[in-house]
Short mmCIF file of C-alpha atoms in Angstrom, two decimals:
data_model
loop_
_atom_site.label_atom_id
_atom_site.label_comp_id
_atom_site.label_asym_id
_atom_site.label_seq_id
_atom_site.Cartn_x
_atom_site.Cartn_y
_atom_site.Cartn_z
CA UNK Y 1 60.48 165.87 119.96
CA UNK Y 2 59.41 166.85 116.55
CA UNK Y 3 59.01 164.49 114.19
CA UNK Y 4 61.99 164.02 111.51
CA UNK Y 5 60.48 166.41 108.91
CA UNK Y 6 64.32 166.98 107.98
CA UNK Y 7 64.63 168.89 111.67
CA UNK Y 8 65.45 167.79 115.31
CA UNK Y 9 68.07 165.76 113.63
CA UNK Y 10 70.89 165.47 115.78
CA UNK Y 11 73.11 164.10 113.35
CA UNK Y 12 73.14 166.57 110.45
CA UNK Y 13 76.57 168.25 110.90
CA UNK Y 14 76.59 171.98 110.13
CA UNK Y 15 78.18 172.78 106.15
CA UNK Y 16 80.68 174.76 105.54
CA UNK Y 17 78.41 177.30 103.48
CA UNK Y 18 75.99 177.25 107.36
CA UNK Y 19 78.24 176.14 109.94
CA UNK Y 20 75.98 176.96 112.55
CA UNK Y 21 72.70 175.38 114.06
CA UNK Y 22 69.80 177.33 113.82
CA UNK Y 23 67.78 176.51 117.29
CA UNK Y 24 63.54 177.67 116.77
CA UNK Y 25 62.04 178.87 119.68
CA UNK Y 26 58.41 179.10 119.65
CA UNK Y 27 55.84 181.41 121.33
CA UNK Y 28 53.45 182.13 124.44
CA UNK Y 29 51.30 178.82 123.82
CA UNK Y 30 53.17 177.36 121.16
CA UNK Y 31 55.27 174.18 120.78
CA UNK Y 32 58.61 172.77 119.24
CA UNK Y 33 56.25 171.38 116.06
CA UNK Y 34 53.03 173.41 115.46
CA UNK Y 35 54.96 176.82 115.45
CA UNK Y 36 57.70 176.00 112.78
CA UNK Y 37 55.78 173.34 110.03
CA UNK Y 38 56.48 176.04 107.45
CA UNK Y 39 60.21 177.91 108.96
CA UNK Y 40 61.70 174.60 109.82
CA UNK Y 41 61.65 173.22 106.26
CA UNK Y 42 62.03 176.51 104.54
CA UNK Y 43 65.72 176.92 106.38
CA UNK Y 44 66.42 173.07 105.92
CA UNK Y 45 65.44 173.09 102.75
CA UNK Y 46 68.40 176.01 102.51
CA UNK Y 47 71.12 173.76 104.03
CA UNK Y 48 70.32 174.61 107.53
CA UNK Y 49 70.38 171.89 110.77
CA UNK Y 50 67.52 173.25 112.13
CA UNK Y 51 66.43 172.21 115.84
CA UNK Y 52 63.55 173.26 118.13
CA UNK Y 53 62.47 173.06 121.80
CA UNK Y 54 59.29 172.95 124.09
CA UNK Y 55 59.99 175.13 126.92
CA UNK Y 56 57.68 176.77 129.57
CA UNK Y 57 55.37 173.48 130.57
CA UNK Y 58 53.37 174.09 133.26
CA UNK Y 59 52.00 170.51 135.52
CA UNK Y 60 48.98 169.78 134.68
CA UNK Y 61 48.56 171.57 131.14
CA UNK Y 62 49.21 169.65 128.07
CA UNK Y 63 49.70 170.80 125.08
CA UNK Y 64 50.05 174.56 125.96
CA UNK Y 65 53.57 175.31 126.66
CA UNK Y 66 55.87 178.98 127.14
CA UNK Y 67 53.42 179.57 130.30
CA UNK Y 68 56.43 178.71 133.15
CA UNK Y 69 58.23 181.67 134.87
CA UNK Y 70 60.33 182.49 132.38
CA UNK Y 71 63.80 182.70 133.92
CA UNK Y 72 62.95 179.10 134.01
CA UNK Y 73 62.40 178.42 130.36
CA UNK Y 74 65.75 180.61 129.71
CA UNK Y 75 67.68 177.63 131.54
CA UNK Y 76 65.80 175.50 129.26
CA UNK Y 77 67.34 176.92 126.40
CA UNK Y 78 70.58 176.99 128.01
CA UNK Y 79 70.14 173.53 128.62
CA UNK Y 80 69.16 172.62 124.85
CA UNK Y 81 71.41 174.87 123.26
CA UNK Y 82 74.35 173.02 124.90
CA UNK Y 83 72.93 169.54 123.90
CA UNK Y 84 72.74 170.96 120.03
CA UNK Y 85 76.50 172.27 120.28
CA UNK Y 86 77.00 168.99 121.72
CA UNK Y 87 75.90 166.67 118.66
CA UNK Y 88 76.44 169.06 115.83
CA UNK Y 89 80.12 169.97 116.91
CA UNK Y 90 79.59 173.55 116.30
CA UNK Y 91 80.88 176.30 118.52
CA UNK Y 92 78.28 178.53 118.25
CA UNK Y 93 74.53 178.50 117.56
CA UNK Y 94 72.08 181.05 115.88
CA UNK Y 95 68.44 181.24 117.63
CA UNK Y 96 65.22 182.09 115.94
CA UNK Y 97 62.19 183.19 118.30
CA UNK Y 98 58.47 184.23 117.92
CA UNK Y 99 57.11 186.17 120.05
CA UNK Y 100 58.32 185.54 123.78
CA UNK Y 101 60.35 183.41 121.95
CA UNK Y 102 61.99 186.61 120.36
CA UNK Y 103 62.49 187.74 123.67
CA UNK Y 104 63.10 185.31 125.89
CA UNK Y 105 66.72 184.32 124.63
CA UNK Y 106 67.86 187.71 125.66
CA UNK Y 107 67.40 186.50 129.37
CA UNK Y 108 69.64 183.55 128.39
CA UNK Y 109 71.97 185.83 126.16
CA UNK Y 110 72.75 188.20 129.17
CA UNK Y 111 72.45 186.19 132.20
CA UNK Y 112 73.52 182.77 131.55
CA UNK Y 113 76.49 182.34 129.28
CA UNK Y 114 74.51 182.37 126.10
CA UNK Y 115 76.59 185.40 124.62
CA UNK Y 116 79.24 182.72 123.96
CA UNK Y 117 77.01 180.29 122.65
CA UNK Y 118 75.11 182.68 120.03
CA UNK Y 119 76.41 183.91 116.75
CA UNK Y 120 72.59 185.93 115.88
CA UNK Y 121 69.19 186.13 117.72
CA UNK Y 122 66.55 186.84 115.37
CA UNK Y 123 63.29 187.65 116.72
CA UNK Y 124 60.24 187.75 115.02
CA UNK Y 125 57.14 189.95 116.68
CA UNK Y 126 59.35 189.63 120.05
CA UNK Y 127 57.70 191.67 123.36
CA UNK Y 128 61.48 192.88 124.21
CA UNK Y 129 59.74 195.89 125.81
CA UNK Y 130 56.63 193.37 127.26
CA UNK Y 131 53.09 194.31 126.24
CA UNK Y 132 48.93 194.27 128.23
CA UNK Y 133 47.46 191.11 128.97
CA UNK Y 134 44.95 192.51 127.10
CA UNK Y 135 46.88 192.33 124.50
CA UNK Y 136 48.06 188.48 124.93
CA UNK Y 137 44.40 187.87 125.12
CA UNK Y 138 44.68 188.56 121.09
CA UNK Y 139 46.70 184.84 120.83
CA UNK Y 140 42.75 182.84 122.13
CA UNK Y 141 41.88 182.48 118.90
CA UNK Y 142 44.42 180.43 117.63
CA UNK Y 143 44.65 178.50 120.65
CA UNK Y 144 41.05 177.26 121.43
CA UNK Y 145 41.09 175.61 124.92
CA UNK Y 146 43.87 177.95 126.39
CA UNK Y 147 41.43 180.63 127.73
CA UNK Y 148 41.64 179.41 131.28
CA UNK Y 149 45.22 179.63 131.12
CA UNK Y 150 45.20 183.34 129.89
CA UNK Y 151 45.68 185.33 133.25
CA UNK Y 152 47.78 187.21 136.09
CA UNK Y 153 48.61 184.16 137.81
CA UNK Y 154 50.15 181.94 135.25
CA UNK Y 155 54.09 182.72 135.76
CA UNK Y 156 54.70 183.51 131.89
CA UNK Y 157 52.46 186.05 131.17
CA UNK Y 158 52.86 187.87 134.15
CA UNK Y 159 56.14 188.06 133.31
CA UNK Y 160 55.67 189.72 129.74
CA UNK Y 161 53.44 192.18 131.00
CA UNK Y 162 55.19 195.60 130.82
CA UNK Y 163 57.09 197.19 133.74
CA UNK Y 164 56.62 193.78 135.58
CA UNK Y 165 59.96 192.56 137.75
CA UNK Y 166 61.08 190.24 134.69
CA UNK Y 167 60.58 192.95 132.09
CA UNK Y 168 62.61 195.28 134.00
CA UNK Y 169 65.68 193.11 134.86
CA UNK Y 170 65.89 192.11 131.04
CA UNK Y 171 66.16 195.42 129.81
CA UNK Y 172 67.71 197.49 132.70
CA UNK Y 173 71.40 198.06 131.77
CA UNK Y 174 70.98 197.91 127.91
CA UNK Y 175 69.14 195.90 125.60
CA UNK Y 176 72.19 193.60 124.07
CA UNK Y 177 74.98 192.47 125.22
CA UNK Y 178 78.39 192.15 123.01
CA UNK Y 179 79.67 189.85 120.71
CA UNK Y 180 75.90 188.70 119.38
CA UNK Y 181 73.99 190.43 116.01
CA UNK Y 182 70.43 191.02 117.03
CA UNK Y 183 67.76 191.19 114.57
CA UNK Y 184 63.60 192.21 115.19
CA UNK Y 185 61.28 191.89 112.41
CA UNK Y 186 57.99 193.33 113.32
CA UNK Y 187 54.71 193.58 111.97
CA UNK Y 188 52.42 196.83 111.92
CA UNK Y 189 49.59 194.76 112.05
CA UNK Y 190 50.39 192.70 115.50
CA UNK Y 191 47.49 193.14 117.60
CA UNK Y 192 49.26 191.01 120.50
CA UNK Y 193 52.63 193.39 120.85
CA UNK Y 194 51.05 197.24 121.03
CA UNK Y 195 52.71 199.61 120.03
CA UNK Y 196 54.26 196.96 117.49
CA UNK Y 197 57.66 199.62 117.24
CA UNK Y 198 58.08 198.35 121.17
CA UNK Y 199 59.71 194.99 119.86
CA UNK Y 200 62.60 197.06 118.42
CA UNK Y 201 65.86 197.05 120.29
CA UNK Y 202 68.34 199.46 121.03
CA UNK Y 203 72.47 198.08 119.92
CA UNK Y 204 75.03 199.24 117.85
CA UNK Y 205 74.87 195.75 116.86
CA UNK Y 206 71.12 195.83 115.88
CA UNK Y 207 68.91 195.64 112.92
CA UNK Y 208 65.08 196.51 113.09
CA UNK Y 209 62.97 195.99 110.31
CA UNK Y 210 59.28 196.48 109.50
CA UNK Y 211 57.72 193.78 107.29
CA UNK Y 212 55.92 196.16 105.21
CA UNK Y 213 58.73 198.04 104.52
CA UNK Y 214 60.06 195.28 102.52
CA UNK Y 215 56.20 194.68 101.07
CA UNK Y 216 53.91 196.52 101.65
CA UNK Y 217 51.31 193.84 100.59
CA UNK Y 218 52.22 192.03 103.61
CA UNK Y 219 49.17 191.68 105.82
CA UNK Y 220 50.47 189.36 108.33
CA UNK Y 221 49.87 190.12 112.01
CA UNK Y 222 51.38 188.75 115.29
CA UNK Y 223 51.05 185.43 114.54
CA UNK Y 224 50.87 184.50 110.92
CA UNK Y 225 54.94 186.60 110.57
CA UNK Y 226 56.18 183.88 112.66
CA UNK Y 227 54.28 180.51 111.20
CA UNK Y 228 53.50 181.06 107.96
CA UNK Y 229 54.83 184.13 106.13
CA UNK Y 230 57.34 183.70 103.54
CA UNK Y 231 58.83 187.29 103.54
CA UNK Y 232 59.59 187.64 106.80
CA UNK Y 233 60.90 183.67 105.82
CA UNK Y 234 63.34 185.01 103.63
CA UNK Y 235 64.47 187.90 106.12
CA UNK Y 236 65.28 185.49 108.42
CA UNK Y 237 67.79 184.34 106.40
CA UNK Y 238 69.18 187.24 105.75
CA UNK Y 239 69.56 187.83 109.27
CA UNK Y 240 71.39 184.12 109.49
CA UNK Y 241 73.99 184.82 106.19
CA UNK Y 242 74.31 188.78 105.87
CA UNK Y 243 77.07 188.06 103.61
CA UNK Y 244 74.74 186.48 101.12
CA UNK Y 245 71.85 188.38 101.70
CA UNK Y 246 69.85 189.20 98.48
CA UNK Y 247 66.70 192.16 98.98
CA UNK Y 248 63.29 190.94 100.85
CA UNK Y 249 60.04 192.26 98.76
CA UNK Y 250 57.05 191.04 97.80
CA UNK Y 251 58.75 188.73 95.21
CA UNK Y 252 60.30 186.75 98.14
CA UNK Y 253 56.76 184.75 98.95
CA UNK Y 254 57.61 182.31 95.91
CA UNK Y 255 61.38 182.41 96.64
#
């Protein structure tokens, strides 16, 4: 579990001003610490109960995680969601994802119950659409060690490479499903989701937003929107509380 930076606390009790947990799912790689040091306490430091999982563990492979089939890792999720309903005594949850973990909730949201578990999915740089394992190859850099892990045979990529059988049952039928807001903040500058646009979802109850079209200054790429950028930050929350949602620009890095 991640350490008690003020998250992963399962006694904080949703306020009345947030009276939902937000649940952090990280990425292809990633882990319930190293992928949220700066969202986590950005949203707690807001009034949030934040929590966050490890999903996707393969045997044999520390430290790497969101490389399991990923049907799998959606009943993780399940699993976890329940357990934060559980402690914080709220009825539903809202779920923040980067990268698969943009994507991978929708699995959970349309096969498994989650619909009436989930207030909002916000996903930031998701693959809704999947993308090349050439173009997962992008994430080595920020992962040094991983590079034996990066190929057709480990479950969770294969499964995010577009037009594979997982892709296809996710989408077929519609991207959404009722009753849950869906937001997708992308990044013209991911290198790891090409064509970036193919994150976007198709809803009546769906908001897609380009980073840059909220500030243009805003270099990040695939994985810098989800782990350290403070724009897309305060989009996020906007996407939590549209009823107090104030304008995203370039301003909103010292917010």
């Amino acid at each position: 579990a991640a350490p008690s930076r003020g998250w992963n606390d399962f006694a904080c009790k949703p306020s009345a001003d947030h009276p939902r947990p937000v649940v952090l799912v990280h990425g292809t790689f990633g882990n319930s610490v190293d992928n949220w040091l700066a969202l986590a306490p950005y949203l707690v430091n807001r009034g949030y109960c934040v929590f966050s999982l490890d999903y996707g563990q393969l045997p044999g492979v520390p430290f790497f995680n969101g490389l399991g089939p990923i049907d799998k890792s959606a009943e993780q999720l399940d699993t976890y969601v329940d357990r934060v309903l559980a402690a914080t005594g709220a009825a539903e949850a809202d779920l923040v994802g980067h990268s698969q973990g943009g994507m991978m909730p929708r699995y959970y949201l349309k096969f498994l119950g989650g619909a009436d578990k989930v207030n909002a999915l916000v996903g930031i740089a998701p693959d809704n659409h999947g993308t090349t394992l050439l173009g997962l190859t992008k994430l080595l850099p920020y992962f040094p060690g991983a590079e034996d892990l990066l190929n057709a045979k480990t479950p969770g990529l294969a499964d995010q490479v577009a037009g594979s059988p997982f892709i296809t049952r996710l989408n077929a039928g519609g991207d959404t499903v009722p009753g849950v807001r869906y937001t997708v903040i992308a990044t013209q500058y991911d290198e790891v989701v090409t064509p970036y646009r193919s994150g976007f979802l198709s809803g009546p109850n769906v908001t897609n937003v380009v980073i840059q079209d909220k500030c243009a200054l805003d270099l990040s790429e695939h994985v810098a929107i989800g782990t350290v950028d403070r724009v897309t930050f305060h989009e996020v929350t906007n996407a939590l509380d549209p009823a107090h949602a104030t304008p995203t620009t370039c301003l909103s890095v010292i917010g």
